[in-house]
Short mmCIF file of C-alpha atoms in Angstrom, two decimals:
data_model
loop_
_atom_site.label_atom_id
_atom_site.label_comp_id
_atom_site.label_asym_id
_atom_site.label_seq_id
_atom_site.Cartn_x
_atom_site.Cartn_y
_atom_site.Cartn_z
CA UNK A 1 2.47 0.14 348.40
CA UNK A 2 3.34 -3.41 350.00
CA UNK A 3 3.97 -2.94 354.04
CA UNK A 4 6.26 -5.19 355.69
CA UNK A 5 5.69 -5.86 359.13
CA UNK A 6 8.57 -7.65 361.17
CA UNK A 7 8.05 -9.20 364.66
CA UNK A 8 9.00 -9.29 367.52
CA UNK A 9 10.95 -6.10 367.20
CA UNK A 10 13.78 -7.64 369.45
CA UNK A 11 14.19 -11.56 370.20
CA UNK A 12 16.17 -12.10 374.03
CA UNK A 13 18.13 -15.37 373.18
CA UNK A 14 20.82 -17.53 374.27
CA UNK A 15 23.47 -19.17 372.37
CA UNK A 16 22.25 -22.42 371.05
CA UNK A 17 18.44 -21.46 371.31
CA UNK A 18 16.11 -21.60 368.20
CA UNK A 19 15.06 -18.06 366.64
CA UNK A 20 11.67 -17.89 364.86
CA UNK A 21 11.67 -14.23 363.31
CA UNK A 22 8.08 -13.14 361.65
CA UNK A 23 8.06 -11.08 358.32
CA UNK A 24 4.01 -10.38 357.56
CA UNK A 25 3.00 -8.54 354.23
CA UNK A 26 -0.14 -6.03 353.97
CA UNK A 27 -0.99 -8.06 351.24
CA UNK A 28 -0.35 -11.58 349.14
CA UNK A 29 3.28 -11.20 347.61
CA UNK A 30 4.83 -13.67 345.55
CA UNK A 31 7.10 -15.91 347.49
CA UNK A 32 9.93 -15.70 344.54
CA UNK A 33 10.27 -11.70 345.52
CA UNK A 34 10.86 -11.95 349.53
CA UNK A 35 14.35 -12.26 350.55
CA UNK A 36 16.00 -12.04 354.01
CA UNK A 37 19.15 -10.28 355.52
CA UNK A 38 21.10 -10.26 358.22
CA UNK A 39 23.08 -6.65 359.26
CA UNK A 40 25.70 -6.52 361.86
CA UNK A 41 26.97 -3.04 363.38
CA UNK A 42 29.63 -1.42 361.06
CA UNK A 43 28.71 -4.15 358.48
CA UNK A 44 27.44 -3.90 355.26
CA UNK A 45 24.00 -6.12 355.00
CA UNK A 46 24.51 -9.68 353.95
CA UNK A 47 22.04 -11.90 351.87
CA UNK A 48 20.82 -14.97 353.70
CA UNK A 49 17.44 -16.45 351.91
CA UNK A 50 16.15 -15.51 348.45
CA UNK A 51 12.87 -16.53 347.08
CA UNK A 52 11.28 -17.31 350.75
CA UNK A 53 13.45 -20.39 351.21
CA UNK A 54 16.70 -20.46 349.28
CA UNK A 55 19.76 -20.17 350.96
CA UNK A 56 22.54 -17.95 349.36
CA UNK A 57 26.08 -18.97 349.07
CA UNK A 58 27.88 -19.52 351.79
CA UNK A 59 24.98 -19.39 354.21
CA UNK A 60 24.88 -22.33 356.94
CA UNK A 61 22.42 -24.53 357.19
CA UNK A 62 20.94 -23.71 360.50
CA UNK A 63 19.17 -20.82 358.39
CA UNK A 64 15.83 -21.60 356.82
CA UNK A 65 13.15 -19.40 355.44
CA UNK A 66 9.46 -20.64 354.92
CA UNK A 67 6.31 -19.21 353.95
CA UNK A 68 3.92 -18.12 351.51
CA UNK A 69 0.78 -15.52 350.69
CA UNK A 70 1.29 -12.75 353.31
CA UNK A 71 3.41 -14.75 356.19
CA UNK A 72 6.87 -15.92 355.86
CA UNK A 73 9.66 -17.24 358.50
CA UNK A 74 13.35 -17.22 358.96
CA UNK A 75 14.58 -19.67 361.38
CA UNK A 76 17.69 -19.96 362.82
CA UNK A 77 17.95 -23.33 364.34
CA UNK A 78 20.95 -23.09 366.75
CA UNK A 79 21.99 -20.13 367.46
CA UNK A 80 25.70 -19.29 367.36
CA UNK A 81 27.39 -15.98 369.16
CA UNK A 82 27.97 -14.32 365.05
CA UNK A 83 24.28 -14.68 364.40
CA UNK A 84 23.01 -11.90 367.01
CA UNK A 85 22.33 -9.15 364.45
CA UNK A 86 19.32 -7.72 363.13
CA UNK A 87 17.46 -9.22 360.36
CA UNK A 88 15.30 -7.61 357.54
CA UNK A 89 12.63 -9.18 355.37
CA UNK A 90 12.01 -7.39 351.75
CA UNK A 91 10.13 -7.31 348.90
CA UNK A 92 11.37 -7.02 345.87
CA UNK A 93 7.87 -5.13 344.25
CA UNK A 94 7.23 -1.48 343.21
CA UNK A 95 9.20 0.19 346.42
CA UNK A 96 11.39 -3.03 347.36
CA UNK A 97 10.10 -2.52 350.94
CA UNK A 98 12.33 -3.38 353.38
CA UNK A 99 10.65 -4.61 356.73
CA UNK A 100 11.32 -2.52 360.16
CA UNK A 101 13.79 -5.40 361.60
CA UNK A 102 13.83 -7.78 364.07
CA UNK A 103 16.70 -7.44 366.45
CA UNK A 104 18.15 -10.85 367.97
CA UNK A 105 19.96 -10.04 371.35
CA UNK A 106 21.75 -12.17 373.91
CA UNK A 107 20.10 -13.01 376.37
CA UNK B 1 35.40 -11.64 342.54
CA UNK B 2 32.80 -9.42 342.93
CA UNK B 3 33.02 -5.85 344.91
CA UNK B 4 31.52 -3.03 345.32
CA UNK B 5 33.48 -0.16 346.81
CA UNK B 6 32.23 3.07 347.87
CA UNK B 7 33.47 6.55 348.04
CA UNK B 8 34.71 7.41 351.72
CA UNK B 9 32.87 9.35 354.50
CA UNK B 10 31.61 12.89 354.23
CA UNK B 11 30.85 15.72 356.33
CA UNK B 12 28.93 18.44 354.80
CA UNK B 13 26.54 21.72 355.85
CA UNK B 14 22.89 21.63 355.25
CA UNK B 15 22.59 23.28 351.56
CA UNK B 16 25.75 22.06 350.11
CA UNK B 17 25.50 19.40 347.31
CA UNK B 18 27.14 15.76 347.54
CA UNK B 19 27.53 12.90 344.86
CA UNK B 20 28.85 9.78 346.32
CA UNK B 21 29.86 6.57 344.36
CA UNK B 22 29.76 2.77 344.17
CA UNK B 23 32.36 1.15 341.93
CA UNK B 24 31.62 -2.33 340.53
CA UNK B 25 34.07 -5.06 339.84
CA UNK B 26 34.38 -8.76 339.23
CA UNK B 27 31.32 -8.83 337.07
CA UNK B 28 29.38 -6.97 333.76
CA UNK B 29 28.81 -3.44 335.47
CA UNK B 30 26.07 -2.96 332.80
CA UNK B 31 24.20 -6.26 333.34
CA UNK B 32 22.97 -5.57 336.74
CA UNK B 33 20.89 -3.01 338.30
CA UNK B 34 22.14 -1.39 341.09
CA UNK B 35 20.50 -0.31 343.90
CA UNK B 36 20.90 2.39 346.80
CA UNK B 37 19.43 1.57 350.40
CA UNK B 38 19.61 4.44 353.33
CA UNK B 39 20.10 3.89 356.93
CA UNK B 40 19.31 6.45 359.32
CA UNK B 41 21.44 6.74 362.76
CA UNK B 42 19.54 3.57 364.81
CA UNK B 43 17.02 3.22 361.97
CA UNK B 44 16.07 0.39 360.07
CA UNK B 45 17.31 0.24 356.07
CA UNK B 46 15.11 1.85 353.33
CA UNK B 47 14.94 1.19 349.87
CA UNK B 48 15.86 4.56 347.54
CA UNK B 49 15.94 3.59 344.29
CA UNK B 50 18.07 1.50 341.47
CA UNK B 51 19.74 1.90 338.34
CA UNK B 52 19.97 -0.52 335.31
CA UNK B 53 23.80 1.19 334.28
CA UNK B 54 23.44 -0.57 330.58
CA UNK B 55 20.66 2.25 329.62
CA UNK B 56 20.51 4.59 333.03
CA UNK B 57 17.16 3.13 333.27
CA UNK B 58 16.24 4.69 337.32
CA UNK B 59 13.45 3.75 339.26
CA UNK B 60 13.15 5.67 342.82
CA UNK B 61 11.32 4.99 345.80
CA UNK B 62 8.38 7.12 345.99
CA UNK B 63 9.56 8.39 349.42
CA UNK B 64 13.07 9.70 347.73
CA UNK B 65 11.63 10.57 344.01
CA UNK B 66 12.68 14.13 343.74
CA UNK B 67 15.34 14.34 346.77
CA UNK B 68 18.02 12.31 345.22
CA UNK B 69 19.39 11.54 341.60
CA UNK B 70 20.61 8.52 341.31
CA UNK B 71 23.23 7.60 337.93
CA UNK B 72 25.95 5.63 336.35
CA UNK B 73 28.95 6.17 334.25
CA UNK B 74 29.24 2.71 332.69
CA UNK B 75 33.05 3.51 331.16
CA UNK B 76 34.44 3.40 334.42
CA UNK B 77 31.94 0.84 336.09
CA UNK B 78 30.23 3.38 338.71
CA UNK B 79 26.71 4.39 340.03
CA UNK B 80 26.46 7.50 341.87
CA UNK B 81 23.81 8.86 344.32
CA UNK B 82 23.25 12.61 344.64
CA UNK B 83 21.60 15.46 346.74
CA UNK B 84 21.64 19.52 344.85
CA UNK B 85 20.60 20.75 348.55
CA UNK B 86 21.65 18.73 351.56
CA UNK B 87 19.38 18.43 354.84
CA UNK B 88 20.50 17.51 358.02
CA UNK B 89 17.77 14.86 358.09
CA UNK B 90 20.00 13.38 355.18
CA UNK B 91 22.60 12.04 357.79
CA UNK B 92 22.55 8.19 357.38
CA UNK B 93 24.68 5.35 356.02
CA UNK B 94 24.21 4.97 352.60
CA UNK B 95 25.13 1.48 350.84
CA UNK B 96 24.59 0.33 347.19
CA UNK B 97 23.74 -2.78 346.36
CA UNK B 98 23.48 -5.33 342.93
CA UNK B 99 20.50 -6.96 342.19
CA UNK B 100 20.44 -10.11 340.81
CA UNK B 101 17.04 -11.90 339.00
CA UNK B 102 18.03 -15.45 339.39
CA UNK B 103 15.47 -18.76 340.08
CA UNK B 104 12.74 -16.35 339.34
CA UNK B 105 14.03 -14.39 342.36
CA UNK B 106 15.47 -10.80 342.84
CA UNK B 107 17.69 -10.23 345.80
CA UNK B 108 20.48 -8.05 346.70
CA UNK B 109 23.35 -10.30 346.27
CA UNK B 110 26.75 -7.96 346.85
CA UNK B 111 26.82 -4.95 348.95
CA UNK B 112 29.11 -1.66 349.37
CA UNK B 113 30.65 -1.42 352.60
CA UNK B 114 28.41 1.80 352.91
CA UNK B 115 29.24 5.55 352.71
CA UNK B 116 28.44 7.85 356.33
CA UNK B 117 27.18 10.98 354.83
CA UNK B 118 26.75 13.76 358.19
CA UNK B 119 24.85 16.81 357.48
CA UNK B 120 25.70 19.63 360.40
CA UNK B 121 26.07 23.31 360.66
#
């Protein structure tokens, strides 16, 4: 079973700063099957990125995804107040695992 | 407009049974897999399983196999998650989500609003 490890667990940043979130797979995975979601308290998770680097409909271009093999990255180029949330990577595979999440909090 | 609308919050006692629902609209319900995701208090998202309403093909995460039952009634565009005997550890928020295959990628594009299940004596 593939395990996704996200780092850091918490990222403390200020609005306007750049956020770099990592997702590492326990074995090489297809980029096509790697997605990122944003989750805010009291809301349903929201799809941000699919296929490792394709932005979902309506997602601002400050969000970008990259990576291949075992290492993937979600980058938020300039944090807006509404971007403070928990972010999860997910791999579609036998178990369709989620990573443990990275919380982006206000510094 | 695609929507997944889940049933309301539930408060149950240990040992009781429960079935929560997720009704889809705005798309062809039988053409997309519906997945279920658990979020325990203060924890992350966990994949539980998925069903294809077209033929009720169901796949479970190993962690949830035998613990829950996923089903669907395509005549009313509704997927279900059920427990035969709840435990306190089933206390969580449960989300349904539509799984899409597009551009050679799989992802969950629409999500229900979540159903909070509280199990306490």
